Amino acid sequence: MRQRTLISPAQLARRRGRITYWIVLALVLGLFTVIFLGPLYWMVSGGLKSTQEVIQTPPTAVPHTVEPGNYSDAWQLMDLARLLGNTLFYAFGALAFQLVFDVAAAYSLSKLRPVFGKVILGAMLATLMIPATVLIVPQYLTVIDVPIVERNLLNSPWAIWLPSVTNAFNIFLLKRFFDSIPRELMDAAAMDGASAARTLWSVILPMSRPILGVVSIFAVVGVWKDFLWPMLTLPDPAAQTLNIGIYSLSTGVPLNTLIAALTIASVPTLLFFLVFQRNIMSGLTAGGLKG
């Protein structure tokens, strides 16, 4: 069956059609490149400009004087090493908790089929329709006085980890992927004497690497980009994340140094995406298994 395209093969066979096609393609690719990479270039180049050049009007597209020392100044003045270490600790701690609890919940709903499993899943998905800002007040009241244990979790990593443990969207993604794994594999493992936990560890998880990569990226980026919740629960400067620390220390800092600090704060997430972009696409598009 022949696929339909915007331009027919007959038009592409003509010289005028080929020229028009490549011109339009180049313009579209150039436009989207500017849209997506333009802000990134502006941020990186702004960190290389002098204080006078970065605030001048009209702005310059290319720095007249390149000052790479702005990045080292930002690293030292804003104590980015400590802030980066705190953020990595919170992000990967949240990732560990999410992988354990979300995978267990999705596996139970998908393969173990508990009583009222569909009701539980529907209730979890219903929480996605609740705006996150509506939950700020009850979550904060819970964190400052945790029921039963009566502990104040402010300025502790638990204030970041506990609210992010069960993510309804990640559980839904994991469940949909687990649903696509043939039941025959679990039956074969059961015949070999494997328990439900052993089947999860030895059969399900090795086949679920793409979706686990997607969930991991969502978990890390979710903590990395969060601003409001860490600002409420981490008032101690020694416990703050990158976003809160840069915001708190931005007063009195030259604008070019501040832009350099923001650039440094953006680098880890960009690298994380570039390294795992294949996992993102394969995990989101994986809907079934062949064979």
PDB file of C-alpha atoms in Angstrom:
ATOM      1  CA  MET A   1       0.000   0.000   0.000  1.00  0.00           C
ATOM      2  CA  ARG A   2       1.475   3.342  -1.071  1.00  0.00           C
ATOM      3  CA  GLN A   3       1.819   5.959   1.660  1.00  0.00           C
ATOM      4  CA  ARG A   4       0.316   9.380   1.033  1.00  0.00           C
ATOM      5  CA  THR A   5       2.615  12.371   1.463  1.00  0.00           C
ATOM      6  CA  LEU A   6       2.281  16.135   1.147  1.00  0.00           C
ATOM      7  CA  ILE A   7       4.333  16.103  -2.039  1.00  0.00           C
ATOM      8  CA  SER A   8       3.830  13.410  -4.667  1.00  0.00           C
ATOM      9  CA  PRO A   9       6.789  11.489  -6.148  1.00  0.00           C
ATOM     10  CA  ALA A  10       5.990  13.065  -9.498  1.00  0.00           C
ATOM     11  CA  GLN A  11       6.442  16.563  -8.091  1.00  0.00           C
ATOM     12  CA  LEU A  12       9.700  15.553  -6.378  1.00  0.00           C
ATOM     13  CA  ALA A  13      10.982  14.206  -9.671  1.00  0.00           C
ATOM     14  CA  ARG A  14      10.848  17.706 -11.138  1.00  0.00           C
ATOM     15  CA  ARG A  15      13.717  20.088 -10.510  1.00  0.00           C
ATOM     16  CA  ARG A  16      11.441  22.899  -9.351  1.00  0.00           C
ATOM     17  CA  GLY A  17       9.627  20.552  -6.957  1.00  0.00           C
ATOM     18  CA  ARG A  18      12.881  19.353  -5.417  1.00  0.00           C
ATOM     19  CA  ILE A  19      14.159  22.894  -4.915  1.00  0.00           C
ATOM     20  CA  THR A  20      10.893  24.005  -3.330  1.00  0.00           C
ATOM     21  CA  TYR A  21      10.860  20.933  -1.076  1.00  0.00           C
ATOM     22  CA  TRP A  22      14.394  21.479   0.246  1.00  0.00           C
ATOM     23  CA  ILE A  23      13.860  25.217   0.744  1.00  0.00           C
ATOM     24  CA  VAL A  24      10.682  24.634   2.774  1.00  0.00           C
ATOM     25  CA  LEU A  25      12.354  21.841   4.756  1.00  0.00           C
ATOM     26  CA  ALA A  26      15.368  24.034   5.550  1.00  0.00           C
ATOM     27  CA  LEU A  27      13.146  26.925   6.647  1.00  0.00           C
ATOM     28  CA  VAL A  28      11.031  24.714   8.908  1.00  0.00           C
ATOM     29  CA  LEU A  29      14.070  23.055  10.484  1.00  0.00           C
ATOM     30  CA  GLY A  30      15.758  26.436  10.956  1.00  0.00           C
ATOM     31  CA  LEU A  31      12.642  27.918  12.553  1.00  0.00           C
ATOM     32  CA  PHE A  32      12.246  25.103  15.046  1.00  0.00           C
ATOM     33  CA  THR A  33      15.975  25.145  15.805  1.00  0.00           C
ATOM     34  CA  VAL A  34      15.787  28.836  16.660  1.00  0.00           C
ATOM     35  CA  ILE A  35      12.659  28.320  18.768  1.00  0.00           C
ATOM     36  CA  PHE A  36      14.135  25.488  20.830  1.00  0.00           C
ATOM     37  CA  LEU A  37      17.829  26.410  20.956  1.00  0.00           C
ATOM     38  CA  GLY A  38      17.436  30.204  20.931  1.00  0.00           C
ATOM     39  CA  PRO A  39      16.637  30.591  24.650  1.00  0.00           C
ATOM     40  CA  LEU A  40      19.427  28.169  25.544  1.00  0.00           C
ATOM     41  CA  TYR A  41      21.946  30.120  23.461  1.00  0.00           C
ATOM     42  CA  TRP A  42      20.740  33.400  24.955  1.00  0.00           C
ATOM     43  CA  MET A  43      21.263  32.054  28.475  1.00  0.00           C
ATOM     44  CA  VAL A  44      24.740  30.639  27.767  1.00  0.00           C
ATOM     45  CA  SER A  45      25.907  33.774  25.939  1.00  0.00           C
ATOM     46  CA  GLY A  46      24.415  36.011  28.644  1.00  0.00           C
ATOM     47  CA  GLY A  47      26.642  34.300  31.193  1.00  0.00           C
ATOM     48  CA  LEU A  48      29.681  35.167  29.054  1.00  0.00           C
ATOM     49  CA  LYS A  49      28.915  38.897  28.751  1.00  0.00           C
ATOM     50  CA  SER A  50      30.113  41.730  30.924  1.00  0.00           C
ATOM     51  CA  THR A  51      27.735  43.394  33.381  1.00  0.00           C
ATOM     52  CA  GLN A  52      27.323  46.461  31.159  1.00  0.00           C
ATOM     53  CA  GLU A  53      26.732  44.437  28.004  1.00  0.00           C
ATOM     54  CA  VAL A  54      24.152  42.114  29.530  1.00  0.00           C
ATOM     55  CA  ILE A  55      21.907  45.023  30.585  1.00  0.00           C
ATOM     56  CA  GLN A  56      22.346  47.243  27.548  1.00  0.00           C
ATOM     57  CA  THR A  57      19.518  48.036  25.120  1.00  0.00           C
ATOM     58  CA  PRO A  58      19.263  46.770  22.447  1.00  0.00           C
ATOM     59  CA  PRO A  59      20.863  43.472  23.527  1.00  0.00           C
ATOM     60  CA  THR A  60      23.757  41.980  21.615  1.00  0.00           C
ATOM     61  CA  ALA A  61      23.427  38.595  19.945  1.00  0.00           C
ATOM     62  CA  VAL A  62      27.155  37.832  20.237  1.00  0.00           C
ATOM     63  CA  PRO A  63      29.211  38.919  23.284  1.00  0.00           C
ATOM     64  CA  HIS A  64      31.675  41.688  22.469  1.00  0.00           C
ATOM     65  CA  THR A  65      33.937  40.571  25.301  1.00  0.00           C
ATOM     66  CA  VAL A  66      33.846  36.960  26.423  1.00  0.00           C
ATOM     67  CA  GLU A  67      34.215  36.547  30.196  1.00  0.00           C
ATOM     68  CA  PRO A  68      34.210  32.822  31.082  1.00  0.00           C
ATOM     69  CA  GLY A  69      35.180  33.777  34.629  1.00  0.00           C
ATOM     70  CA  ASN A  70      31.518  34.592  35.257  1.00  0.00           C
ATOM     71  CA  TYR A  71      30.817  30.889  35.561  1.00  0.00           C
ATOM     72  CA  SER A  72      33.519  30.307  38.153  1.00  0.00           C
ATOM     73  CA  ASP A  73      32.298  33.387  40.045  1.00  0.00           C
ATOM     74  CA  ALA A  74      28.756  32.026  40.019  1.00  0.00           C
ATOM     75  CA  TRP A  75      29.982  28.646  41.240  1.00  0.00           C
ATOM     76  CA  GLN A  76      31.766  30.225  44.205  1.00  0.00           C
ATOM     77  CA  LEU A  77      29.489  33.158  45.088  1.00  0.00           C
ATOM     78  CA  MET A  78      26.282  31.115  45.047  1.00  0.00           C
ATOM     79  CA  ASP A  79      27.812  27.959  46.543  1.00  0.00           C
ATOM     80  CA  LEU A  80      26.489  25.881  43.655  1.00  0.00           C
ATOM     81  CA  ALA A  81      28.435  22.775  44.696  1.00  0.00           C
ATOM     82  CA  ARG A  82      26.429  22.485  47.927  1.00  0.00           C
ATOM     83  CA  LEU A  83      23.134  23.324  46.229  1.00  0.00           C
ATOM     84  CA  LEU A  84      23.821  20.826  43.450  1.00  0.00           C
ATOM     85  CA  GLY A  85      24.681  18.116  45.975  1.00  0.00           C
ATOM     86  CA  ASN A  86      21.451  18.751  47.902  1.00  0.00           C
ATOM     87  CA  THR A  87      19.348  18.625  44.741  1.00  0.00           C
ATOM     88  CA  LEU A  88      20.952  15.397  43.532  1.00  0.00           C
ATOM     89  CA  PHE A  89      20.384  13.838  46.955  1.00  0.00           C
ATOM     90  CA  TYR A  90      16.710  14.790  46.985  1.00  0.00           C
ATOM     91  CA  ALA A  91      16.145  13.820  43.348  1.00  0.00           C
ATOM     92  CA  PHE A  92      17.701  10.366  43.460  1.00  0.00           C
ATOM     93  CA  GLY A  93      16.196   9.657  46.876  1.00  0.00           C
ATOM     94  CA  ALA A  94      12.757  10.402  45.431  1.00  0.00           C
ATOM     95  CA  LEU A  95      13.639   8.219  42.441  1.00  0.00           C
ATOM     96  CA  ALA A  96      14.516   5.262  44.678  1.00  0.00           C
ATOM     97  CA  PHE A  97      11.272   5.516  46.639  1.00  0.00           C
ATOM     98  CA  GLN A  98       9.179   5.919  43.490  1.00  0.00           C
ATOM     99  CA  LEU A  99      10.735   2.911  41.788  1.00  0.00           C
ATOM    100  CA  VAL A 100      10.085   0.694  44.806  1.00  0.00           C
ATOM    101  CA  PHE A 101       6.534   1.742  45.646  1.00  0.00           C
ATOM    102  CA  ASP A 102       5.216   2.652  42.182  1.00  0.00           C
ATOM    103  CA  VAL A 103       6.512  -0.557  40.613  1.00  0.00           C
ATOM    104  CA  ALA A 104       5.001  -2.602  43.447  1.00  0.00           C
ATOM    105  CA  ALA A 105       1.639  -0.844  43.094  1.00  0.00           C
ATOM    106  CA  ALA A 106       1.565  -1.157  39.290  1.00  0.00           C
ATOM    107  CA  TYR A 107       2.584  -4.830  39.434  1.00  0.00           C
ATOM    108  CA  SER A 108      -0.138  -5.586  41.964  1.00  0.00           C
ATOM    109  CA  LEU A 109      -2.823  -3.833  39.926  1.00  0.00           C
ATOM    110  CA  SER A 110      -1.703  -5.361  36.637  1.00  0.00           C
ATOM    111  CA  LYS A 111      -0.745  -8.956  37.437  1.00  0.00           C
ATOM    112  CA  LEU A 112      -1.953  -9.836  40.944  1.00  0.00           C
ATOM    113  CA  ARG A 113      -5.454  -8.437  40.337  1.00  0.00           C
ATOM    114  CA  PRO A 114      -6.449  -7.482  43.915  1.00  0.00           C
ATOM    115  CA  VAL A 115     -10.052  -7.053  45.036  1.00  0.00           C
ATOM    116  CA  PHE A 116     -11.388  -3.620  44.035  1.00  0.00           C
ATOM    117  CA  GLY A 117      -8.245  -3.114  41.943  1.00  0.00           C
ATOM    118  CA  LYS A 118     -10.116  -1.141  39.280  1.00  0.00           C
ATOM    119  CA  VAL A 119     -11.693   1.067  41.938  1.00  0.00           C
ATOM    120  CA  ILE A 120      -8.284   1.754  43.469  1.00  0.00           C
ATOM    121  CA  LEU A 121      -6.805   2.585  40.067  1.00  0.00           C
ATOM    122  CA  GLY A 122      -9.721   4.874  39.246  1.00  0.00           C
ATOM    123  CA  ALA A 123      -9.320   6.679  42.574  1.00  0.00           C
ATOM    124  CA  MET A 124      -5.620   7.175  41.910  1.00  0.00           C
ATOM    125  CA  LEU A 125      -6.247   8.508  38.413  1.00  0.00           C
ATOM    126  CA  ALA A 126      -8.889  10.861  39.795  1.00  0.00           C
ATOM    127  CA  THR A 127      -6.177  12.571  41.844  1.00  0.00           C
ATOM    128  CA  LEU A 128      -4.571  13.709  38.573  1.00  0.00           C
ATOM    129  CA  MET A 129      -7.506  16.080  38.097  1.00  0.00           C
ATOM    130  CA  ILE A 130      -6.761  17.864  41.377  1.00  0.00           C
ATOM    131  CA  PRO A 131      -4.483  20.902  40.870  1.00  0.00           C
ATOM    132  CA  ALA A 132      -1.188  20.536  42.705  1.00  0.00           C
ATOM    133  CA  THR A 133      -1.588  23.938  44.392  1.00  0.00           C
ATOM    134  CA  VAL A 134      -4.789  22.740  46.095  1.00  0.00           C
ATOM    135  CA  LEU A 135      -2.779  20.067  47.915  1.00  0.00           C
ATOM    136  CA  ILE A 136      -0.086  22.435  49.181  1.00  0.00           C
ATOM    137  CA  VAL A 137      -1.843  23.416  52.431  1.00  0.00           C
ATOM    138  CA  PRO A 138      -2.869  19.892  53.587  1.00  0.00           C
ATOM    139  CA  GLN A 139       0.547  18.531  52.626  1.00  0.00           C
ATOM    140  CA  TYR A 140       2.302  21.288  54.557  1.00  0.00           C
ATOM    141  CA  LEU A 141       0.140  20.740  57.640  1.00  0.00           C
ATOM    142  CA  THR A 142       0.945  17.044  57.451  1.00  0.00           C
ATOM    143  CA  VAL A 143       4.676  17.645  57.102  1.00  0.00           C
ATOM    144  CA  ILE A 144       4.952  19.993  60.097  1.00  0.00           C
ATOM    145  CA  ASP A 145       3.128  17.473  62.307  1.00  0.00           C
ATOM    146  CA  VAL A 146       3.062  13.966  60.858  1.00  0.00           C
ATOM    147  CA  PRO A 147       0.134  11.971  62.270  1.00  0.00           C
ATOM    148  CA  ILE A 148       0.855   9.075  64.658  1.00  0.00           C
ATOM    149  CA  VAL A 149       4.625   9.694  64.845  1.00  0.00           C
ATOM    150  CA  GLU A 150       4.145  13.435  65.587  1.00  0.00           C
ATOM    151  CA  ARG A 151       7.339  14.540  63.858  1.00  0.00           C
ATOM    152  CA  ASN A 152       8.201  17.830  62.167  1.00  0.00           C
ATOM    153  CA  LEU A 153       9.844  17.076  58.818  1.00  0.00           C
ATOM    154  CA  LEU A 154      10.795  20.620  57.826  1.00  0.00           C
ATOM    155  CA  ASN A 155      14.406  20.951  56.583  1.00  0.00           C
ATOM    156  CA  SER A 156      14.664  17.169  56.180  1.00  0.00           C
ATOM    157  CA  PRO A 157      14.760  15.173  52.936  1.00  0.00           C
ATOM    158  CA  TRP A 158      11.628  13.321  54.019  1.00  0.00           C
ATOM    159  CA  ALA A 159       9.650  16.500  53.348  1.00  0.00           C
ATOM    160  CA  ILE A 160      10.609  16.106  49.670  1.00  0.00           C
ATOM    161  CA  TRP A 161      10.539  12.328  49.418  1.00  0.00           C
ATOM    162  CA  LEU A 162       7.267  11.399  51.106  1.00  0.00           C
ATOM    163  CA  PRO A 163       4.902  13.565  48.974  1.00  0.00           C
ATOM    164  CA  SER A 164       6.512  12.198  45.803  1.00  0.00           C
ATOM    165  CA  VAL A 165       6.483   8.503  46.742  1.00  0.00           C
ATOM    166  CA  THR A 166       3.225   7.533  45.041  1.00  0.00           C
ATOM    167  CA  ASN A 167       2.774   9.179  41.665  1.00  0.00           C
ATOM    168  CA  ALA A 168      -0.525   8.244  40.024  1.00  0.00           C
ATOM    169  CA  PHE A 169       0.696   9.043  36.507  1.00  0.00           C
ATOM    170  CA  ASN A 170       3.824   6.892  36.880  1.00  0.00           C
ATOM    171  CA  ILE A 171       1.780   4.034  38.328  1.00  0.00           C
ATOM    172  CA  PHE A 172      -0.558   4.249  35.350  1.00  0.00           C
ATOM    173  CA  LEU A 173       2.354   4.188  32.877  1.00  0.00           C
ATOM    174  CA  LEU A 174       3.912   1.192  34.614  1.00  0.00           C
ATOM    175  CA  LYS A 175       0.603  -0.671  34.783  1.00  0.00           C
ATOM    176  CA  ARG A 176      -0.073  -0.163  31.072  1.00  0.00           C
ATOM    177  CA  PHE A 177       3.364  -1.532  30.264  1.00  0.00           C
ATOM    178  CA  PHE A 178       2.983  -4.503  32.621  1.00  0.00           C
ATOM    179  CA  ASP A 179      -0.405  -5.252  31.014  1.00  0.00           C
ATOM    180  CA  SER A 180       1.356  -5.722  27.670  1.00  0.00           C
ATOM    181  CA  ILE A 181       3.627  -8.458  29.053  1.00  0.00           C
ATOM    182  CA  PRO A 182       2.113 -11.863  28.189  1.00  0.00           C
ATOM    183  CA  ARG A 183       0.544 -13.750  31.058  1.00  0.00           C
ATOM    184  CA  GLU A 184       2.181 -16.935  29.789  1.00  0.00           C
ATOM    185  CA  LEU A 185       5.569 -15.712  31.028  1.00  0.00           C
ATOM    186  CA  MET A 186       4.252 -15.431  34.578  1.00  0.00           C
ATOM    187  CA  ASP A 187       2.593 -18.846  34.327  1.00  0.00           C
ATOM    188  CA  ALA A 188       5.884 -20.359  33.168  1.00  0.00           C
ATOM    189  CA  ALA A 189       7.710 -18.734  36.084  1.00  0.00           C
ATOM    190  CA  ALA A 190       5.068 -20.025  38.524  1.00  0.00           C
ATOM    191  CA  MET A 191       5.475 -23.549  37.145  1.00  0.00           C
ATOM    192  CA  ASP A 192       9.207 -23.274  37.868  1.00  0.00           C
ATOM    193  CA  GLY A 193       8.376 -22.433  41.476  1.00  0.00           C
ATOM    194  CA  ALA A 194       8.963 -18.674  41.354  1.00  0.00           C
ATOM    195  CA  SER A 195       6.995 -16.527  43.783  1.00  0.00           C
ATOM    196  CA  ALA A 196       5.254 -13.322  42.771  1.00  0.00           C
ATOM    197  CA  ALA A 197       8.186 -11.246  44.057  1.00  0.00           C
ATOM    198  CA  ARG A 198      10.705 -13.467  42.257  1.00  0.00           C
ATOM    199  CA  THR A 199       8.714 -13.205  39.022  1.00  0.00           C
ATOM    200  CA  LEU A 200       8.702  -9.434  39.316  1.00  0.00           C
ATOM    201  CA  TRP A 201      12.451  -9.288  39.889  1.00  0.00           C
ATOM    202  CA  SER A 202      13.581 -11.887  37.360  1.00  0.00           C
ATOM    203  CA  VAL A 203      10.953 -11.672  34.591  1.00  0.00           C
ATOM    204  CA  ILE A 204       9.014  -8.407  34.657  1.00  0.00           C
ATOM    205  CA  LEU A 205      11.681  -5.839  35.558  1.00  0.00           C
ATOM    206  CA  PRO A 206      14.317  -6.952  32.993  1.00  0.00           C
ATOM    207  CA  MET A 207      11.676  -6.518  30.271  1.00  0.00           C
ATOM    208  CA  SER A 208      10.571  -3.137  31.635  1.00  0.00           C
ATOM    209  CA  ARG A 209      13.785  -1.157  31.267  1.00  0.00           C
ATOM    210  CA  PRO A 210      12.326   1.362  28.765  1.00  0.00           C
ATOM    211  CA  ILE A 211       9.379   2.340  30.965  1.00  0.00           C
ATOM    212  CA  LEU A 212      11.571   2.339  34.076  1.00  0.00           C
ATOM    213  CA  GLY A 213      13.814   4.821  32.283  1.00  0.00           C
ATOM    214  CA  VAL A 214      10.833   7.069  31.552  1.00  0.00           C
ATOM    215  CA  VAL A 215       9.609   6.930  35.154  1.00  0.00           C
ATOM    216  CA  SER A 216      13.126   7.663  36.404  1.00  0.00           C
ATOM    217  CA  ILE A 217      13.387  10.742  34.211  1.00  0.00           C
ATOM    218  CA  PHE A 218       9.994  12.011  35.358  1.00  0.00           C
ATOM    219  CA  ALA A 219      10.938  11.466  39.012  1.00  0.00           C
ATOM    220  CA  VAL A 220      14.300  13.237  38.800  1.00  0.00           C
ATOM    221  CA  VAL A 221      13.051  16.167  36.709  1.00  0.00           C
ATOM    222  CA  GLY A 222       9.981  16.554  38.937  1.00  0.00           C
ATOM    223  CA  VAL A 223      12.138  17.168  42.005  1.00  0.00           C
ATOM    224  CA  TRP A 224      14.747  19.158  40.090  1.00  0.00           C
ATOM    225  CA  LYS A 225      12.344  21.750  38.715  1.00  0.00           C
ATOM    226  CA  ASP A 226      10.097  22.068  41.772  1.00  0.00           C
ATOM    227  CA  PHE A 227      10.152  25.482  43.410  1.00  0.00           C
ATOM    228  CA  LEU A 228       7.139  26.151  45.630  1.00  0.00           C
ATOM    229  CA  TRP A 229       7.240  23.009  47.772  1.00  0.00           C
ATOM    230  CA  PRO A 230      10.994  23.159  48.600  1.00  0.00           C
ATOM    231  CA  MET A 231      10.629  26.870  49.359  1.00  0.00           C
ATOM    232  CA  LEU A 232       7.980  26.038  51.989  1.00  0.00           C
ATOM    233  CA  THR A 233       9.599  22.963  53.520  1.00  0.00           C
ATOM    234  CA  LEU A 234      13.324  23.796  53.312  1.00  0.00           C
ATOM    235  CA  PRO A 235      13.757  27.256  54.878  1.00  0.00           C
ATOM    236  CA  ASP A 236      17.234  26.383  56.190  1.00  0.00           C
ATOM    237  CA  PRO A 237      19.849  27.623  53.660  1.00  0.00           C
ATOM    238  CA  ALA A 238      21.980  24.536  54.319  1.00  0.00           C
ATOM    239  CA  ALA A 239      19.173  22.252  53.090  1.00  0.00           C
ATOM    240  CA  GLN A 240      17.966  24.219  50.074  1.00  0.00           C
ATOM    241  CA  THR A 241      17.856  23.020  46.474  1.00  0.00           C
ATOM    242  CA  LEU A 242      19.348  24.714  43.415  1.00  0.00           C
ATOM    243  CA  ASN A 243      16.209  26.637  42.516  1.00  0.00           C
ATOM    244  CA  ILE A 244      15.615  27.974  46.021  1.00  0.00           C
ATOM    245  CA  GLY A 245      19.286  28.652  46.705  1.00  0.00           C
ATOM    246  CA  ILE A 246      19.798  30.661  43.533  1.00  0.00           C
ATOM    247  CA  TYR A 247      16.606  32.606  44.214  1.00  0.00           C
ATOM    248  CA  SER A 248      17.651  33.346  47.810  1.00  0.00           C
ATOM    249  CA  LEU A 249      21.197  34.407  46.897  1.00  0.00           C
ATOM    250  CA  SER A 250      20.281  36.403  43.788  1.00  0.00           C
ATOM    251  CA  THR A 251      20.004  39.722  45.661  1.00  0.00           C
ATOM    252  CA  GLY A 252      23.084  41.833  45.056  1.00  0.00           C
ATOM    253  CA  VAL A 253      24.601  39.406  42.546  1.00  0.00           C
ATOM    254  CA  PRO A 254      25.498  40.847  39.105  1.00  0.00           C
ATOM    255  CA  LEU A 255      23.041  39.870  36.404  1.00  0.00           C
ATOM    256  CA  ASN A 256      25.645  38.135  34.238  1.00  0.00           C
ATOM    257  CA  THR A 257      26.769  36.025  37.221  1.00  0.00           C
ATOM    258  CA  LEU A 258      23.148  35.129  37.965  1.00  0.00           C
ATOM    259  CA  ILE A 259      22.586  34.060  34.349  1.00  0.00           C
ATOM    260  CA  ALA A 260      25.750  31.943  34.544  1.00  0.00           C
ATOM    261  CA  ALA A 261      24.408  30.257  37.695  1.00  0.00           C
ATOM    262  CA  LEU A 262      21.114  29.505  35.967  1.00  0.00           C
ATOM    263  CA  THR A 263      23.010  28.015  33.029  1.00  0.00           C
ATOM    264  CA  ILE A 264      24.985  25.728  35.338  1.00  0.00           C
ATOM    265  CA  ALA A 265      21.754  24.669  37.062  1.00  0.00           C
ATOM    266  CA  SER A 266      20.258  23.718  33.681  1.00  0.00           C
ATOM    267  CA  VAL A 267      23.172  21.586  32.493  1.00  0.00           C
ATOM    268  CA  PRO A 268      22.465  18.393  34.532  1.00  0.00           C
ATOM    269  CA  THR A 269      18.874  18.047  33.316  1.00  0.00           C
ATOM    270  CA  LEU A 270      19.937  18.675  29.699  1.00  0.00           C
ATOM    271  CA  LEU A 271      22.640  16.021  29.945  1.00  0.00           C
ATOM    272  CA  PHE A 272      20.210  13.657  31.639  1.00  0.00           C
ATOM    273  CA  PHE A 273      17.768  14.069  28.763  1.00  0.00           C
ATOM    274  CA  LEU A 274      20.409  13.713  26.037  1.00  0.00           C
ATOM    275  CA  VAL A 275      21.762  10.513  27.589  1.00  0.00           C
ATOM    276  CA  PHE A 276      18.359   8.906  28.128  1.00  0.00           C
ATOM    277  CA  GLN A 277      16.361  10.343  25.226  1.00  0.00           C
ATOM    278  CA  ARG A 278      16.207   6.926  23.557  1.00  0.00           C
ATOM    279  CA  ASN A 279      14.694   5.483  26.741  1.00  0.00           C
ATOM    280  CA  ILE A 280      12.109   8.271  26.772  1.00  0.00           C
ATOM    281  CA  MET A 281      10.905   7.555  23.244  1.00  0.00           C
ATOM    282  CA  SER A 282      11.000   3.765  23.529  1.00  0.00           C
ATOM    283  CA  GLY A 283       9.263   3.800  26.898  1.00  0.00           C
ATOM    284  CA  LEU A 284       6.453   6.130  25.833  1.00  0.00           C
ATOM    285  CA  THR A 285       5.814   4.283  22.572  1.00  0.00           C
ATOM    286  CA  ALA A 286       6.088   0.764  23.984  1.00  0.00           C
ATOM    287  CA  GLY A 287       2.580  -0.618  23.972  1.00  0.00           C
ATOM    288  CA  GLY A 288       3.045  -4.294  23.372  1.00  0.00           C
ATOM    289  CA  LEU A 289       5.410  -7.143  22.829  1.00  0.00           C
ATOM    290  CA  LYS A 290       5.798  -9.233  19.711  1.00  0.00           C
ATOM    291  CA  GLY A 291       6.428 -12.907  19.600  1.00  0.00           C
TER     292      GLY A 291
END
